[in-house]
Short mmCIF file of C-alpha atoms and ligand atoms in Angstrom, two decimals:
data_model
loop_
_atom_site.label_atom_id
_atom_site.label_comp_id
_atom_site.label_asym_id
_atom_site.label_seq_id
_atom_site.Cartn_x
_atom_site.Cartn_y
_atom_site.Cartn_z
CA MET A 280 -23.14 11.83 33.74
CA SER A 281 -20.31 10.05 31.98
CA LYS A 282 -20.06 10.25 28.22
CA LYS A 283 -19.85 6.83 26.60
CA SER A 284 -17.83 6.48 23.41
CA PRO A 285 -19.69 4.68 20.61
CA GLU A 286 -19.21 0.93 20.31
CA ARG A 287 -16.86 -0.05 17.50
CA THR A 288 -16.74 -3.52 15.98
CA PRO A 289 -13.37 -5.20 16.67
CA PRO A 290 -11.71 -6.55 13.48
CA GLU A 291 -11.39 -10.07 14.93
CA SER A 292 -15.16 -10.28 15.17
CA LEU A 293 -15.48 -10.61 11.37
CA HIS A 294 -13.96 -14.11 11.86
CA LEU A 295 -12.08 -14.13 8.57
CA PRO A 296 -9.75 -17.03 7.79
CA ARG A 297 -6.06 -16.18 7.81
CA VAL A 298 -5.76 -15.83 4.02
CA GLY A 299 -5.74 -12.04 3.55
CA VAL A 300 -2.89 -9.77 2.51
CA GLU A 301 -2.51 -6.18 3.66
CA THR A 302 -0.35 -4.67 0.91
CA HIS A 303 0.84 -1.41 2.47
CA ALA A 304 1.71 -0.53 6.06
CA HIS A 305 4.17 1.84 7.75
CA LEU A 306 4.85 -0.25 10.83
CA ASP A 307 8.19 1.45 11.54
CA SER A 308 6.50 4.80 12.15
CA ARG A 309 6.54 6.23 15.66
CA GLU A 310 2.82 5.54 16.09
CA PHE A 311 3.65 1.83 16.48
CA ARG A 312 6.70 2.20 18.69
CA ASP A 313 4.94 1.18 21.89
CA ASP A 314 2.78 -1.76 20.80
CA LEU A 315 4.09 -3.30 17.57
CA PRO A 316 3.87 -6.93 18.85
CA GLN A 317 0.20 -6.44 19.77
CA VAL A 318 -0.49 -4.80 16.41
CA LEU A 319 1.02 -7.79 14.59
CA ASP A 320 -0.93 -10.21 16.81
CA ARG A 321 -4.20 -8.44 16.07
CA ALA A 322 -3.44 -8.57 12.35
CA ALA A 323 -2.98 -12.35 12.52
CA ALA A 324 -6.09 -12.81 14.66
CA SER A 325 -8.12 -10.76 12.16
CA GLY A 326 -7.21 -12.93 9.16
CA ILE A 327 -4.03 -11.38 7.77
CA ALA A 328 -1.56 -13.96 6.48
CA ALA A 329 0.97 -11.47 5.12
CA MET A 330 1.54 -7.74 5.20
CA GLY A 331 3.78 -5.39 3.28
CA GLN A 332 5.98 -3.10 5.37
CA VAL A 333 7.02 -0.02 3.39
CA PHE A 334 10.50 1.35 4.09
CA LEU A 335 10.78 4.94 2.89
CA GLY A 336 14.40 4.62 1.81
CA PRO A 337 17.53 2.60 2.62
CA GLU A 338 18.21 4.38 5.91
CA ALA A 339 14.80 3.44 7.31
CA TYR A 340 15.32 -0.09 6.02
CA GLN A 341 18.73 -0.45 7.67
CA ALA A 342 17.55 1.09 10.93
CA ASN A 343 14.31 -0.87 11.34
CA GLN A 344 14.29 -4.11 9.36
CA ALA A 345 15.40 -6.09 12.43
CA LEU A 346 12.05 -5.23 14.07
CA PHE A 347 10.52 -7.90 11.84
CA ASP A 348 13.17 -10.63 12.16
CA SER A 349 10.83 -13.02 13.96
CA HIS A 350 7.83 -12.12 11.75
CA PRO A 351 7.96 -14.02 8.47
CA GLU A 352 4.43 -12.79 7.73
CA VAL A 353 5.88 -9.31 7.15
CA PHE A 354 7.40 -8.71 3.72
CA PHE A 355 9.13 -5.53 2.64
CA LEU A 356 8.83 -2.76 0.09
CA LEU A 357 11.66 -0.29 -0.36
CA GLY A 358 11.63 3.03 -2.19
CA VAL A 359 12.19 6.74 -1.81
CA HIS A 360 8.92 8.68 -1.56
CA PRO A 361 8.58 11.75 -3.82
CA THR A 362 8.42 14.05 -0.78
CA ASP A 363 11.92 12.81 0.21
CA ALA A 364 13.33 13.11 -3.32
CA ASP A 365 15.50 16.12 -2.39
CA LYS A 366 17.58 13.90 -0.08
CA PHE A 367 18.22 11.28 -2.76
CA THR A 368 21.86 10.84 -3.84
CA ASP A 369 23.89 8.33 -5.88
CA ALA A 370 24.67 6.61 -2.57
CA THR A 371 20.92 6.18 -1.96
CA LEU A 372 20.51 4.36 -5.25
CA ALA A 373 23.55 2.18 -4.55
CA ALA A 374 22.21 1.28 -1.08
CA MET A 375 18.84 0.37 -2.58
CA ASP A 376 20.49 -1.76 -5.22
CA ALA A 377 22.50 -3.60 -2.54
CA ALA A 378 19.38 -4.18 -0.42
CA PHE A 379 17.41 -5.63 -3.35
CA ALA A 380 20.34 -7.91 -4.16
CA SER A 381 20.75 -9.26 -0.64
CA ASP A 382 17.37 -9.43 1.12
CA ALA A 383 14.72 -11.81 -0.21
CA ARG A 384 12.13 -10.27 2.13
CA ILE A 385 12.07 -7.17 -0.12
CA LYS A 386 9.40 -8.00 -2.68
CA ALA A 387 8.89 -4.70 -4.49
CA MET A 388 10.22 -1.22 -5.08
CA GLY A 389 7.93 1.38 -3.55
CA GLU A 390 6.39 3.60 -2.78
CA ILE A 391 7.82 5.75 -5.56
CA GLY A 392 6.10 8.34 -7.72
CA LEU A 393 4.99 11.97 -7.84
CA ASP A 394 3.21 14.14 -5.29
CA SER A 395 1.81 17.59 -6.10
CA TYR A 396 -0.09 17.89 -2.82
CA TRP A 397 2.98 18.55 -0.69
CA LYS A 398 4.96 21.41 -2.24
CA ASP A 399 8.31 20.95 -0.42
CA VAL A 400 10.16 19.16 -3.23
CA PRO A 401 10.18 20.77 -6.70
CA PRO A 402 8.50 18.72 -9.45
CA GLU A 403 11.75 18.51 -11.49
CA THR A 404 13.48 16.81 -8.54
CA GLN A 405 10.55 14.42 -8.03
CA HIS A 406 10.58 13.47 -11.72
CA ARG A 407 14.34 12.88 -11.76
CA ILE A 408 14.25 10.62 -8.67
CA PHE A 409 11.14 8.75 -9.84
CA ARG A 410 12.87 8.01 -13.15
CA ALA A 411 16.15 6.99 -11.48
CA GLN A 412 14.30 4.43 -9.34
CA LEU A 413 12.21 3.17 -12.26
CA ALA A 414 15.42 2.62 -14.20
CA LEU A 415 16.75 0.45 -11.36
CA ALA A 416 13.43 -1.42 -11.22
CA ARG A 417 13.73 -2.18 -14.94
CA GLU A 418 17.34 -3.25 -14.60
CA ARG A 419 16.58 -5.60 -11.70
CA ASP A 420 13.15 -6.59 -13.03
CA LEU A 421 11.39 -5.51 -9.81
CA ARG A 422 7.72 -5.11 -9.06
CA VAL A 423 6.83 -1.46 -8.57
CA VAL A 424 4.38 0.14 -6.13
CA VAL A 425 3.41 3.65 -7.17
CA HIS A 426 2.46 6.66 -5.06
CA SER A 427 0.65 9.38 -7.01
CA ARG A 428 -1.08 12.25 -5.28
CA ASP A 429 -2.67 15.08 -7.29
CA ALA A 430 -0.36 14.04 -10.11
CA PHE A 431 -2.24 11.36 -12.05
CA ALA A 432 -1.51 12.49 -15.62
CA GLU A 433 2.17 13.25 -14.93
CA THR A 434 2.73 9.93 -13.16
CA LEU A 435 1.12 8.05 -16.03
CA ALA A 436 3.20 9.97 -18.59
CA VAL A 437 6.46 9.01 -16.84
CA LEU A 438 5.45 5.36 -16.54
CA ASP A 439 4.43 5.21 -20.21
CA ASP A 440 7.65 6.92 -21.25
CA MET A 441 9.71 4.45 -19.17
CA GLY A 442 7.89 1.47 -20.73
CA PHE A 443 6.00 0.15 -17.69
CA LYS A 444 2.89 -0.97 -19.55
CA ASP A 445 2.36 -4.69 -18.87
CA ARG A 446 5.08 -4.77 -16.22
CA PRO A 447 4.15 -5.78 -12.63
CA LEU A 448 2.90 -2.56 -11.09
CA LEU A 449 0.51 -1.82 -8.25
CA TRP A 450 -1.17 1.57 -7.88
CA HIS A 451 -1.07 2.21 -4.14
CA CYS A 452 -3.87 4.07 -2.35
CA PHE A 453 -6.14 4.25 -5.37
CA GLY A 454 -8.59 7.13 -4.99
CA GLY A 455 -9.69 7.89 -8.54
CA ASP A 456 -12.87 7.47 -10.53
CA GLU A 457 -13.85 4.84 -13.05
CA ALA A 458 -12.17 6.57 -16.01
CA ILE A 459 -8.88 6.73 -14.14
CA ALA A 460 -9.23 3.11 -13.06
CA ARG A 461 -9.69 2.07 -16.69
CA GLU A 462 -6.51 3.91 -17.73
CA LEU A 463 -4.55 1.89 -15.18
CA LEU A 464 -6.24 -1.43 -15.91
CA SER A 465 -5.60 -1.04 -19.65
CA ARG A 466 -1.88 -1.10 -18.81
CA GLY A 467 -2.22 -4.40 -16.95
CA TRP A 468 -1.74 -2.99 -13.45
CA LEU A 469 -3.38 -3.66 -10.06
CA LEU A 470 -5.27 -1.19 -7.88
CA SER A 471 -4.77 -1.20 -4.11
CA ILE A 472 -7.84 0.11 -2.28
CA PRO A 473 -7.46 1.97 1.03
CA GLY A 474 -9.82 2.80 3.91
CA PRO A 475 -11.50 5.88 2.41
CA VAL A 476 -13.62 3.58 0.22
CA THR A 477 -15.62 3.03 3.44
CA TYR A 478 -16.51 6.74 3.69
CA SER A 479 -20.03 7.39 2.47
CA LYS A 480 -19.02 10.57 0.62
CA ASN A 481 -16.59 8.73 -1.69
CA VAL A 482 -19.22 7.88 -4.29
CA GLU A 483 -16.88 8.04 -7.31
CA LEU A 484 -14.35 5.71 -5.71
CA ALA A 485 -17.12 3.26 -4.79
CA ARG A 486 -18.35 3.35 -8.39
CA ALA A 487 -14.83 2.71 -9.69
CA VAL A 488 -14.32 -0.28 -7.37
CA ALA A 489 -17.70 -1.70 -8.38
CA ALA A 490 -16.64 -1.51 -12.04
CA VAL A 491 -13.16 -3.05 -11.71
CA ASP A 492 -12.57 -6.76 -12.31
CA MET A 493 -12.09 -8.50 -8.95
CA ASP A 494 -8.81 -10.00 -10.23
CA ARG A 495 -7.26 -6.52 -10.33
CA LEU A 496 -8.05 -5.42 -6.77
CA VAL A 497 -6.06 -5.72 -3.55
CA VAL A 498 -6.55 -4.08 -0.16
CA GLU A 499 -4.29 -1.92 2.00
CA THR A 500 -4.35 0.29 5.08
CA ASP A 501 -1.45 2.78 4.51
CA CYS A 502 -1.47 2.75 8.31
CA PRO A 503 -1.12 4.68 10.56
CA TYR A 504 -3.13 6.91 8.17
CA LEU A 505 -6.47 6.59 6.33
CA THR A 506 -8.40 4.63 8.96
CA PRO A 507 -11.55 2.95 7.60
CA GLU A 508 -14.98 3.14 9.17
CA PRO A 509 -15.99 2.24 11.86
CA TRP A 510 -12.58 3.18 13.36
CA ARG A 511 -12.21 6.50 11.55
CA GLY A 512 -10.59 9.07 13.84
CA LYS A 513 -8.38 6.45 15.52
CA ARG A 514 -4.91 5.23 14.53
CA ASN A 515 -5.06 2.85 11.58
CA GLU A 516 -3.37 -0.60 11.73
CA PRO A 517 -3.22 -3.71 9.49
CA ALA A 518 -6.10 -5.54 11.23
CA LEU A 519 -8.49 -2.79 10.14
CA ALA A 520 -7.99 -3.77 6.48
CA VAL A 521 -10.85 -6.23 7.05
CA PHE A 522 -13.34 -3.34 7.13
CA THR A 523 -12.06 -2.01 3.82
CA ALA A 524 -12.36 -5.53 2.41
CA ALA A 525 -15.92 -5.75 3.74
CA ARG A 526 -16.86 -2.57 1.86
CA ILE A 527 -15.20 -3.85 -1.33
CA ALA A 528 -17.14 -7.13 -0.93
CA GLN A 529 -20.38 -5.18 -0.62
CA LEU A 530 -19.59 -3.19 -3.78
CA LYS A 531 -18.75 -6.39 -5.68
CA GLY A 532 -21.74 -8.37 -4.39
CA LEU A 533 -19.48 -10.98 -2.75
CA SER A 534 -19.27 -12.41 0.74
CA VAL A 535 -16.57 -10.76 2.84
CA GLU A 536 -14.71 -14.05 3.08
CA ASP A 537 -14.71 -14.57 -0.69
CA ALA A 538 -13.45 -11.04 -1.35
CA TRP A 539 -10.84 -11.39 1.40
CA ARG A 540 -9.51 -14.66 -0.01
CA HIS A 541 -9.61 -13.47 -3.61
CA MET A 542 -7.68 -10.26 -2.93
CA GLY A 543 -5.22 -12.19 -0.74
CA GLN A 544 -4.50 -14.55 -3.61
CA THR A 545 -4.12 -11.68 -6.08
CA ALA A 546 -1.66 -9.91 -3.76
CA ALA A 547 0.27 -13.12 -3.07
CA LYS A 548 0.66 -13.74 -6.78
CA PHE A 549 1.77 -10.17 -7.42
CA PHE A 550 4.35 -10.07 -4.60
CA GLY A 551 5.46 -13.69 -5.01
CA LEU A 552 4.30 -14.77 -1.52
CA GLU A 553 3.53 -18.27 -0.28
CA LEU A 554 0.23 -18.25 1.62
CA PRO A 555 -1.58 -21.05 3.44
CA LYS A 556 -4.40 -22.39 1.23
ZN1 LIG B 822 2.42 4.68 2.19
#
């Protein structure tokens, strides 16, 4: 007897108009080396009008930005992740500065922040590199996309100390509860919601999303990680953001299409993107 794998809904079958924005993808990772064109095609066919490709530092940017030369729907983020902070030098900052000055596809600095989950880089180093990048973001007046893992209070303290209240800032991969969401919203920032909101055990995150003003929410995959239901267990990719959006729509009492369009417009405004109406 052959074992049949369960049927999974393809993302195209939600029939969403091409007005959505996926704010956070790692399309230069090895998981996409063999089928990037198909991945980008599926994203378009599933309703994604623009997606943010995150380069984890200037070397990754220089090595891989040409992959997206014929894909104007892909915009860029550039920043050194806290778990790479020990490799950060003055030359890194100079290369980032040059990239921001010369490439209009780079729309934000990120992901930058603090990470206490992975213990490889000492907290002092992470703090120093986070602050160095925030200083450049202030100087160049850049949008910032924050990574914070098991380091909520410390991340917030640095951002408050560096004067980021009411500056354009997006909290990537939001996974907190309602109280944490309110702390971020009170500073004028956006929350980017990833796939785990579709997991039935994430009750606190669902409650937080239900409580947040729709104007402050955007959607992301963080692919190839954090795959939403019903594709959990498989590689994540931008097209699957539609399932995360569907869960957000359910929590907000909206149609999937309305939530999709609304979050697409919010993301486009934040990143300064031109989307089809
Ligand atoms: Zn990421």
